[in-house]
mmCIF file of C-alpha atoms and ligand atoms in Angstrom:
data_model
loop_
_atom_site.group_PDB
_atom_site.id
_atom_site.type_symbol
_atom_site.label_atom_id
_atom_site.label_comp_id
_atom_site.label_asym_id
_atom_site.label_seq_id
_atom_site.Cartn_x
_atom_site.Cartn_y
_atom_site.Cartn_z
ATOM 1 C CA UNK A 1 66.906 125.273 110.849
ATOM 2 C CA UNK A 2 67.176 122.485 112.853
ATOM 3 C CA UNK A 3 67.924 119.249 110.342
ATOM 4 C CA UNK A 4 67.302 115.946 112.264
ATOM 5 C CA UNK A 5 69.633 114.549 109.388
ATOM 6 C CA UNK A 6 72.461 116.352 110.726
ATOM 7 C CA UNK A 7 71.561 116.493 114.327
ATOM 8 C CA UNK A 8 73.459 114.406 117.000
ATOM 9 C CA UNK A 9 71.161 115.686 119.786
ATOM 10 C CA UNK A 10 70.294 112.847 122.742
ATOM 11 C CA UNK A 11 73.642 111.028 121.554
ATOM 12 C CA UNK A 12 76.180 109.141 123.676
ATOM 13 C CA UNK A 13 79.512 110.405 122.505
ATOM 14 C CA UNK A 14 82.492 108.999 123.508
ATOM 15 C CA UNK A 15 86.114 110.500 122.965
ATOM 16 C CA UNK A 16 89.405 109.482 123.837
ATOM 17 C CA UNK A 17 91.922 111.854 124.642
ATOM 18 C CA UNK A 18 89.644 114.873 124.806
ATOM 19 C CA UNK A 19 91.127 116.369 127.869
ATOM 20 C CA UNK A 20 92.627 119.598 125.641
ATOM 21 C CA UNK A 21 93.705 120.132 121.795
ATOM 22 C CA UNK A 22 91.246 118.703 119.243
ATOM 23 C CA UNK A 23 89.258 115.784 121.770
ATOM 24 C CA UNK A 24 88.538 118.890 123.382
ATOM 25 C CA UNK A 25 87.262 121.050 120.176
ATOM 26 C CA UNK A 26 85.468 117.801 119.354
ATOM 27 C CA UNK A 27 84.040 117.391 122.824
ATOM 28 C CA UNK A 28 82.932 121.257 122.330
ATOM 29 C CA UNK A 29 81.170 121.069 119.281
ATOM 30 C CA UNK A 30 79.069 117.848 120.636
ATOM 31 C CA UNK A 31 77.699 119.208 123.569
ATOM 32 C CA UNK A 32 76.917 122.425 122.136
ATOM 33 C CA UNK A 33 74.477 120.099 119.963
ATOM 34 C CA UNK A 34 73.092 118.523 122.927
ATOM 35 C CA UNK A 35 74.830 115.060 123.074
ATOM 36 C CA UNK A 36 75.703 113.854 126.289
ATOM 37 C CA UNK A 37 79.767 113.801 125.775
ATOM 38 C CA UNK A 38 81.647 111.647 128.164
ATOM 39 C CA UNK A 39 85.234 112.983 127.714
ATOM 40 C CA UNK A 40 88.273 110.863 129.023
ATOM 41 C CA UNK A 41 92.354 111.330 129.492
ATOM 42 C CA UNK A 42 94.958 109.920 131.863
ATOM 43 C CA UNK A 43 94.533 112.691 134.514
ATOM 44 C CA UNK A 44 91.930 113.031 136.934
ATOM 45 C CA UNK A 45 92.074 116.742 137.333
ATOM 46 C CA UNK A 46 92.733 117.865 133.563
ATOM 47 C CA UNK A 47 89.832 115.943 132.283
ATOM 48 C CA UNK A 48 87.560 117.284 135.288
ATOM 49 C CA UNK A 49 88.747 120.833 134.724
ATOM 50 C CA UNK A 50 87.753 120.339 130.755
ATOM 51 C CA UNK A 51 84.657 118.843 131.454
ATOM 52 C CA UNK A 52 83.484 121.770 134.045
ATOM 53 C CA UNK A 53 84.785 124.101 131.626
ATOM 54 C CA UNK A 54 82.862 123.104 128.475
ATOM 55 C CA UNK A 55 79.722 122.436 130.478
ATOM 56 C CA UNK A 56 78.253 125.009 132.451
ATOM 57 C CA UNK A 57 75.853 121.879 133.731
ATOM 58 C CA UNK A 58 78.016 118.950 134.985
ATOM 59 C CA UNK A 59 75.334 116.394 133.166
ATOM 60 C CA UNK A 60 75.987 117.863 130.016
ATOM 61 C CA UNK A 61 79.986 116.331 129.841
ATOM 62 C CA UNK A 62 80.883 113.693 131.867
ATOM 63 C CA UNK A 63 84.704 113.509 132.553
ATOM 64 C CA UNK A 64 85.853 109.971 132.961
ATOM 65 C CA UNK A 65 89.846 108.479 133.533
ATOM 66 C CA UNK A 66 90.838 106.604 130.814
ATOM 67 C CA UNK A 67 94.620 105.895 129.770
ATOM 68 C CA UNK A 68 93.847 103.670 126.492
ATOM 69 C CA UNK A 69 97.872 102.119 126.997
ATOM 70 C CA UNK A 70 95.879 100.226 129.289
ATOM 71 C CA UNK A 71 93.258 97.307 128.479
ATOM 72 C CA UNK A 72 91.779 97.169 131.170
ATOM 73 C CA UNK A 73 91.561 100.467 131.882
ATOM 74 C CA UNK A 74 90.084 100.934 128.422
ATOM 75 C CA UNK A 75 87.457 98.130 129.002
ATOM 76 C CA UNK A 76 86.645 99.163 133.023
ATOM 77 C CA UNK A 77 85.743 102.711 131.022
ATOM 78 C CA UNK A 78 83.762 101.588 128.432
ATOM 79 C CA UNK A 79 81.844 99.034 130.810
ATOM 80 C CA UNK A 80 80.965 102.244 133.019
ATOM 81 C CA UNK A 81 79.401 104.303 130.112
ATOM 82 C CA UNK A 82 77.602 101.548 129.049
ATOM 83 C CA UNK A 83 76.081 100.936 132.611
ATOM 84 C CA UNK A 84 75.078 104.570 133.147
ATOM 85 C CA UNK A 85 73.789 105.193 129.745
ATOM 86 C CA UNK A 86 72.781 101.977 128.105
ATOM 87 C CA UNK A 87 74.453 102.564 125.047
ATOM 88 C CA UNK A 88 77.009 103.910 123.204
ATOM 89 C CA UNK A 89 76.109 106.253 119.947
ATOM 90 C CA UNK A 90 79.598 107.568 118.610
ATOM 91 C CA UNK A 91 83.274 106.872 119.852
ATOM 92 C CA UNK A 92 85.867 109.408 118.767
ATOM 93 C CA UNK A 93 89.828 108.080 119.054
ATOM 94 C CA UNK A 94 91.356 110.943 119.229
ATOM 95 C CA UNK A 95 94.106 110.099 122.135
ATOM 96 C CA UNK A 96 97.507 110.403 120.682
ATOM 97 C CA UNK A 97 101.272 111.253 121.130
ATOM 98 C CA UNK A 98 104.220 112.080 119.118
ATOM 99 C CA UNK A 99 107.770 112.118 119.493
ATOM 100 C CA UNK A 100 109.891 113.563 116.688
ATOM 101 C CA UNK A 101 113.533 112.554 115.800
ATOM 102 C CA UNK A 102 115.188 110.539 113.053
ATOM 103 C CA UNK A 103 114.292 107.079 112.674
ATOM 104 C CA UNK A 104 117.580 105.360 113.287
ATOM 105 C CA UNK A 105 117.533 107.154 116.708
ATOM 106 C CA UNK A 106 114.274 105.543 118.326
ATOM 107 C CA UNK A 107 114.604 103.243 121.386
ATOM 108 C CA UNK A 108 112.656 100.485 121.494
ATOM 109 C CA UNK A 109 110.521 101.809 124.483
ATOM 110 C CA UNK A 110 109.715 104.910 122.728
ATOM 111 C CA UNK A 111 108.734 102.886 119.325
ATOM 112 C CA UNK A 112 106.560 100.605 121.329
ATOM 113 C CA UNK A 113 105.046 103.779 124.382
ATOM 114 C CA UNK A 114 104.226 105.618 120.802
ATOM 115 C CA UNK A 115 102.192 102.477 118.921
ATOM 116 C CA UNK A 116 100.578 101.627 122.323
ATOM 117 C CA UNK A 117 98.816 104.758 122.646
ATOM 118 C CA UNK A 118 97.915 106.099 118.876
ATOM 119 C CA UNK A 119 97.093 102.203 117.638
ATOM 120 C CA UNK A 120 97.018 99.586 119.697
ATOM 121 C CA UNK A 121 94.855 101.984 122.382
ATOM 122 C CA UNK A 122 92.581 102.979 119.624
ATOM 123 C CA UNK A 123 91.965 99.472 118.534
ATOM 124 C CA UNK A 124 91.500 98.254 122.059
ATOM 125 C CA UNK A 125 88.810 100.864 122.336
ATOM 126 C CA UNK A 126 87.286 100.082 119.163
ATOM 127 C CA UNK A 127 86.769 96.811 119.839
ATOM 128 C CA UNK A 128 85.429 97.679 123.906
ATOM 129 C CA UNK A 129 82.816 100.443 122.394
ATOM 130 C CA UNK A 130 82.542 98.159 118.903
ATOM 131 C CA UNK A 131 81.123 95.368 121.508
ATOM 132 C CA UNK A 132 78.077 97.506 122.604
ATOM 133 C CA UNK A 133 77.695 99.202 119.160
ATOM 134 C CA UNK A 134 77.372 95.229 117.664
ATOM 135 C CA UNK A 135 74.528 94.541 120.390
ATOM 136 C CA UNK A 136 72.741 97.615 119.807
ATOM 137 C CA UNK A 137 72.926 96.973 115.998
ATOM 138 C CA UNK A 138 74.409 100.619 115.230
ATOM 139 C CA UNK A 139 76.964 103.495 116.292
ATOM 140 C CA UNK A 140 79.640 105.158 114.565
ATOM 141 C CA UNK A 141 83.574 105.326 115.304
ATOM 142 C CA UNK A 142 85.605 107.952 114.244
ATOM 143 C CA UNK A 143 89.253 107.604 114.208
ATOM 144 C CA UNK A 144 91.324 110.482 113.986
ATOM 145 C CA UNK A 145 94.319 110.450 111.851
ATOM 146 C CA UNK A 146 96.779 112.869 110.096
ATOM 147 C CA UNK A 147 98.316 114.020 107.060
ATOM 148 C CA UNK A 148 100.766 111.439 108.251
ATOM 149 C CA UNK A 149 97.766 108.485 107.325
ATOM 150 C CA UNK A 150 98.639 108.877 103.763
ATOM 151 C CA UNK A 151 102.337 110.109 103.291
ATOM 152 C CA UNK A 152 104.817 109.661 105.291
ATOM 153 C CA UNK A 153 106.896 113.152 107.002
ATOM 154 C CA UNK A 154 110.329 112.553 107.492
ATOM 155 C CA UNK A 155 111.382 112.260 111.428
ATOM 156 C CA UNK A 156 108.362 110.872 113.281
ATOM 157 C CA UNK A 157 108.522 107.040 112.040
ATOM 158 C CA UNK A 158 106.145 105.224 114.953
ATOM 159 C CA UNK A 159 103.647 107.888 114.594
ATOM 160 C CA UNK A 160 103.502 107.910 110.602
ATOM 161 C CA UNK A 161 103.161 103.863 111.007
ATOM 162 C CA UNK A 162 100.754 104.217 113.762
ATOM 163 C CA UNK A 163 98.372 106.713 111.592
ATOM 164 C CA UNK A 164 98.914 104.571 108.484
ATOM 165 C CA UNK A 165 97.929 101.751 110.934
ATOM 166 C CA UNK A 166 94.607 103.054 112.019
ATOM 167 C CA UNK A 167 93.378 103.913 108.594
ATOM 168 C CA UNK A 168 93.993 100.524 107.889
ATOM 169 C CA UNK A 169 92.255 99.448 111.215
ATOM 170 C CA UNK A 170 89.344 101.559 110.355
ATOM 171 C CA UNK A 171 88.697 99.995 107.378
ATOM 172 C CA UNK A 172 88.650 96.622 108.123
ATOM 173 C CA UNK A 173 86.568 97.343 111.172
ATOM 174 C CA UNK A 174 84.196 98.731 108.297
ATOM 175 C CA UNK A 175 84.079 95.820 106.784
ATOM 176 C CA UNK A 176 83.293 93.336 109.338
ATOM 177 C CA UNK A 177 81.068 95.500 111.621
ATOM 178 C CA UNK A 178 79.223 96.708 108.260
ATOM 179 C CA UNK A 179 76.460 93.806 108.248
ATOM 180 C CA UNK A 180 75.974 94.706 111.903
ATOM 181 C CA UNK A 181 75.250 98.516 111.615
ATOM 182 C CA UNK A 182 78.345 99.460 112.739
ATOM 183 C CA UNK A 183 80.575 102.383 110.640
ATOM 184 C CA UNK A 184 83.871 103.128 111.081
ATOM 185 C CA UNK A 185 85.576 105.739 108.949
ATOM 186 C CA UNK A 186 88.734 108.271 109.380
ATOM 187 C CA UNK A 187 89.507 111.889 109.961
ATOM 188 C CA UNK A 188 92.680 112.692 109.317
ATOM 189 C CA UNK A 189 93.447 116.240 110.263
ATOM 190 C CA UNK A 190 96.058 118.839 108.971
ATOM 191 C CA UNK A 191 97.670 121.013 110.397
ATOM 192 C CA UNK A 192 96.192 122.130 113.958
ATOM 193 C CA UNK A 193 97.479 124.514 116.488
ATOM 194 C CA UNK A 194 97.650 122.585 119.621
ATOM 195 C CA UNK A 195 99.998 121.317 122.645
ATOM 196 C CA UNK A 196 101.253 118.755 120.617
ATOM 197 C CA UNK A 197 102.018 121.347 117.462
ATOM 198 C CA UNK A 198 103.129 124.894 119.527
ATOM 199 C CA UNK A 199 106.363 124.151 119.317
ATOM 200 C CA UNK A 200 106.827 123.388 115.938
ATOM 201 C CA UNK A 201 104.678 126.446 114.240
ATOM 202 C CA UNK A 202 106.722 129.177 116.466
ATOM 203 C CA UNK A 203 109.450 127.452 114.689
ATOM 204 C CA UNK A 204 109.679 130.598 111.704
ATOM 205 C CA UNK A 205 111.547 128.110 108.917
ATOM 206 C CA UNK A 206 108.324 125.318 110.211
ATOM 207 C CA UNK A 207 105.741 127.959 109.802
ATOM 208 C CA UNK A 208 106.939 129.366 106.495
ATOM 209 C CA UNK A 209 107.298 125.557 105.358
ATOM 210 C CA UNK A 210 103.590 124.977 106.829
ATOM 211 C CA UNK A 211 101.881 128.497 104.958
ATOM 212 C CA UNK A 212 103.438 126.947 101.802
ATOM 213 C CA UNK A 213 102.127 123.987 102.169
ATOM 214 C CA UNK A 214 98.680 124.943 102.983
ATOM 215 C CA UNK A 215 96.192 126.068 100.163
ATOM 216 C CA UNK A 216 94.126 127.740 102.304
ATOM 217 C CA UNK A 217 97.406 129.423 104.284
ATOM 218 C CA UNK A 218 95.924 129.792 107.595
ATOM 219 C CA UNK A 219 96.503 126.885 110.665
ATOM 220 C CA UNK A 220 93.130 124.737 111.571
ATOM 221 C CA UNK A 221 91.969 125.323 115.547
ATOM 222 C CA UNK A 222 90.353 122.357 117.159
ATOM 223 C CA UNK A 223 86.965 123.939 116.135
ATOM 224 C CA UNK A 224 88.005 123.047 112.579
ATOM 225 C CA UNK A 225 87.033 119.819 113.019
ATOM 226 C CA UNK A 226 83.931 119.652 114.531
ATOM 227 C CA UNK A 227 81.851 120.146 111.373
ATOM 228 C CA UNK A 228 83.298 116.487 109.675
ATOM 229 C CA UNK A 229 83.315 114.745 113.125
ATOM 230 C CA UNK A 230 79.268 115.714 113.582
ATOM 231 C CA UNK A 231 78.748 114.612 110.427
ATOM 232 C CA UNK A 232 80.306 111.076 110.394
ATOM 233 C CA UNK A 233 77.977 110.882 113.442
ATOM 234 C CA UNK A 234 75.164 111.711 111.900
ATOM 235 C CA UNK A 235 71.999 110.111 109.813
ATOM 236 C CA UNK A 236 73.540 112.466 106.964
ATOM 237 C CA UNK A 237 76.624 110.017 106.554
ATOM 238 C CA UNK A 238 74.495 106.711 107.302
ATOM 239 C CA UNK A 239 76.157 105.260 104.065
ATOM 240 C CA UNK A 240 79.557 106.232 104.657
ATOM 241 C CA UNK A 241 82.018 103.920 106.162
ATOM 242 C CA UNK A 242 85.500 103.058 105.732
ATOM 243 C CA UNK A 243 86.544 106.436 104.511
ATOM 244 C CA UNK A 244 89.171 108.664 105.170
ATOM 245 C CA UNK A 245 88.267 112.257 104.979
ATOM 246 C CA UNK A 246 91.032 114.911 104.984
ATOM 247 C CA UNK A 247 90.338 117.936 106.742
ATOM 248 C CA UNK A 248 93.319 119.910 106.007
ATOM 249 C CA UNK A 249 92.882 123.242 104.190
ATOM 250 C CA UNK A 250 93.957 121.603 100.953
ATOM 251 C CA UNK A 251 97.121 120.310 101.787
ATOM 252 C CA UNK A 252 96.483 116.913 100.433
ATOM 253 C CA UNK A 253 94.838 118.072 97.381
ATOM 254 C CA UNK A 254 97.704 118.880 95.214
ATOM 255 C CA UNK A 255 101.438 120.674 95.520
ATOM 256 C CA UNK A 256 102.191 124.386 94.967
ATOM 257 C CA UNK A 257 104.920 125.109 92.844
ATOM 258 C CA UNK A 258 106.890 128.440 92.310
ATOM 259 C CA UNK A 259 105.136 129.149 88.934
ATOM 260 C CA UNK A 260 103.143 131.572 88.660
ATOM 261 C CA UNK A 261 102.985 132.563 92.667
ATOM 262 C CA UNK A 262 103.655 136.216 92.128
ATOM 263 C CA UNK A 263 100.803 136.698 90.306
ATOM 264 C CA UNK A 264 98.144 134.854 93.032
ATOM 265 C CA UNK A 265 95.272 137.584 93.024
ATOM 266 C CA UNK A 266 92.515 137.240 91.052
ATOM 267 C CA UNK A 267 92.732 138.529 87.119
ATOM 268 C CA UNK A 268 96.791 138.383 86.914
ATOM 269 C CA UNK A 269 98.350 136.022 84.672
ATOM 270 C CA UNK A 270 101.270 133.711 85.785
ATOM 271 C CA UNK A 271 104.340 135.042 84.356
ATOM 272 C CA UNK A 272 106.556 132.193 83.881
HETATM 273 P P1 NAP B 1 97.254 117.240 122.371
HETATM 274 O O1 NAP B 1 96.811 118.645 122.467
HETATM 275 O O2 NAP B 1 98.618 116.873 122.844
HETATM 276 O O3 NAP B 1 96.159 116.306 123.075
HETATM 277 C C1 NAP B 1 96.365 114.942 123.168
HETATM 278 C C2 NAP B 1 95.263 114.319 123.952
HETATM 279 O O4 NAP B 1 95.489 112.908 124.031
HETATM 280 C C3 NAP B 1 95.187 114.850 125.367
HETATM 281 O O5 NAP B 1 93.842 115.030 125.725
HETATM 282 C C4 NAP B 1 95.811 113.741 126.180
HETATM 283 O O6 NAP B 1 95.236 113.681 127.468
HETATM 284 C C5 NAP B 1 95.402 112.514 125.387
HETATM 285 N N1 NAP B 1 96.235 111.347 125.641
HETATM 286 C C6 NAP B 1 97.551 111.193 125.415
HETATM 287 N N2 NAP B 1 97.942 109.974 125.804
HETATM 288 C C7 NAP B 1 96.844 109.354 126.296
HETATM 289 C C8 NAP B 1 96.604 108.086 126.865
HETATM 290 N N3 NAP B 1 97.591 107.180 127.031
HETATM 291 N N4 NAP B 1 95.360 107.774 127.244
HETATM 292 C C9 NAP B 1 94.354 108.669 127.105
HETATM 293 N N5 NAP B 1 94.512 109.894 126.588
HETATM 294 C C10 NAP B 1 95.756 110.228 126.195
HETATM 295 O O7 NAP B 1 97.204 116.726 120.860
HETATM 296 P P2 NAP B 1 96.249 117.111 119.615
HETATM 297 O O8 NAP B 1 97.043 117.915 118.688
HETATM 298 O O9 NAP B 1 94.938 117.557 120.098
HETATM 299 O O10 NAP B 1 96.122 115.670 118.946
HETATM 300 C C11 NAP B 1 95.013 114.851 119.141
HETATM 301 C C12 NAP B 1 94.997 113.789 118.048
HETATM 302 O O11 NAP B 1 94.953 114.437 116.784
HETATM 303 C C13 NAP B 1 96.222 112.894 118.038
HETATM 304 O O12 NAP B 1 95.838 111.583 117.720
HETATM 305 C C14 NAP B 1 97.071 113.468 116.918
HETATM 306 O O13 NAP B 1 97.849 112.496 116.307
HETATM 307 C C15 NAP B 1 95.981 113.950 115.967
HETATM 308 N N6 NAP B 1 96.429 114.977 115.048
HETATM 309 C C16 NAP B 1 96.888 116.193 115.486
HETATM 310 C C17 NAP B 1 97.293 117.141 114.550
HETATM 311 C C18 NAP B 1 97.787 118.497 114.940
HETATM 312 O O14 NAP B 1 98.282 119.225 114.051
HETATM 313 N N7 NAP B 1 97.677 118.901 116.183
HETATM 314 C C19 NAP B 1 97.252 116.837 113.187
HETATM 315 C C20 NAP B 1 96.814 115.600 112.789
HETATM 316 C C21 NAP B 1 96.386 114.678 113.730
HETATM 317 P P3 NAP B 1 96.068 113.547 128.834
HETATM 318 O O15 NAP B 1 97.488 113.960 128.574
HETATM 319 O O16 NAP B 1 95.333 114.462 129.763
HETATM 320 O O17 NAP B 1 95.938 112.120 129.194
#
């Protein structure tokens, strides 16, 4: 069945950061619904081989250079969509970074490279895209977060601020773009095996400390979170804005203790 509720065919999609990882999964799962994707990252020949490689026809996804630590790069990008296409439907910030050691060991360049790209980028490419969305009275923005929007993990300080930061952003983007058809809502992922992640998931004490932290045990692929993301875009969530909506396999529902976990199959009774 094909639900024109839930459909995001004919729609300009925009995503930041989509050259691999989840912008990529994201990218995917768009132009396999027939928006035209216009996918963006800081190299010229990673986001063209990602854009060939999800498209087997080079209208379907565009690939475009965009490094959102830059303004005007940001706003020469945006200005270019806008002039082939008209309009812009859906932005997805999904361009991010991470750099992981203990707080009292940041420099102040590596504090500030870290905000630039996961906040002040994404806000600078809210407001380019939010500009066009404004004048053509409608368009959603998706910001992607992390597990790290709501609680703090220990070692990766800018980042947690910067997530917390843009579910903050997002909802006070809600609020003033609301009267103008504008929505702006979260999805904050949890644990996905990408680039950024390899590392720590071959890690076997990270894994084990992942599984157990994970209702539904397994890691999420990119693919994961293309089902939310098409929704948020859709007519189906045309009341939903300001929202953060964790995809992440349960972990944010609740925390496992040791009772009871030997007896986890159906019909057995916890013993302690
Ligand atoms: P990834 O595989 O490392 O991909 C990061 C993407 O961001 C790449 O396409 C990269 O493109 C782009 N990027 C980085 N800096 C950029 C810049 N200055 N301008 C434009 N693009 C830039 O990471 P990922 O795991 O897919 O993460 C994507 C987003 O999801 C991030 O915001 C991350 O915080 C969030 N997230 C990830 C997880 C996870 O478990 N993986 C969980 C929660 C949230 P180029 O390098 O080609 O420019």
């Amino acid at each position: 069945m094909n639900d024109p509720l839930f459909s995001v065919a004919g729609q300009i999609v925009l995503i930041s950061g989509a050259s691999r990882g989840i912008g990529r999964g994201i990218a995917e799962g768009f132009a396999q619904r027939d928006a035209q994707v216009i996918v963006t990252g800081r190299n010229a020949e990673s986001i063209e081989r990602t854009a060939a490689e999800i498209s087997s026809d080079s209208k379907t996804v565009r690939p475009l250079v965009c490094d959102v630590s830059q303004g005007e790069s940001i706003r020469t990008a945006v200005e270019s969509v806008q002039q082939e296409f008209g309009r812009i439907d859906t932005l997805v910030n999904v361009a991010g970074i991470n750099l992981r050691k203990p707080a009292i060991d940041y420099t102040e360049q590596e504090y500030d490279s870290i905000i630039d790209i996961n906040l002040r980028g994404a806000f600078l490419m809210s407001q380019a895209v939010g500009r066009c969305m404004i004048e053509q009275g409608n368009g959603s923005q998706i910001n992607i977060g992390s597990l790290n929007t709501q609680r703090a993990l220990t070692n990766l300080l800018p980042y947690a601020v910067a997530k917390a930061g843009m579910d903050h952003m997002s909802r006070a983007l809600a609020v003033e773009w609301g009267p103008f058809g504008v929505r702006v809502n979260t999805l904050a992922p949890g644990f996905v095996q990408t680039d950024l992640t390899k590392k720590l998931w071959a890690d076997k004490t990270m894994e084990e400390w992942r599984v157990a932290n994970t209702p539904q045990r397994r890691i999420a692929l990119p693919e994961d979170m293309v089902g939310t993301t098409v929704f948020l875009a859709s007519d189906a969530s045309a009341y939903l804005t300001g929202q953060v909506i964790y995809v992440d396999g349960g972990a944010t529902a609740g925390r496992m203790w040791p009772l009871g976990n030997e007896a986890v199959s159906p019909g057995k009774t916890a013993k302690k």
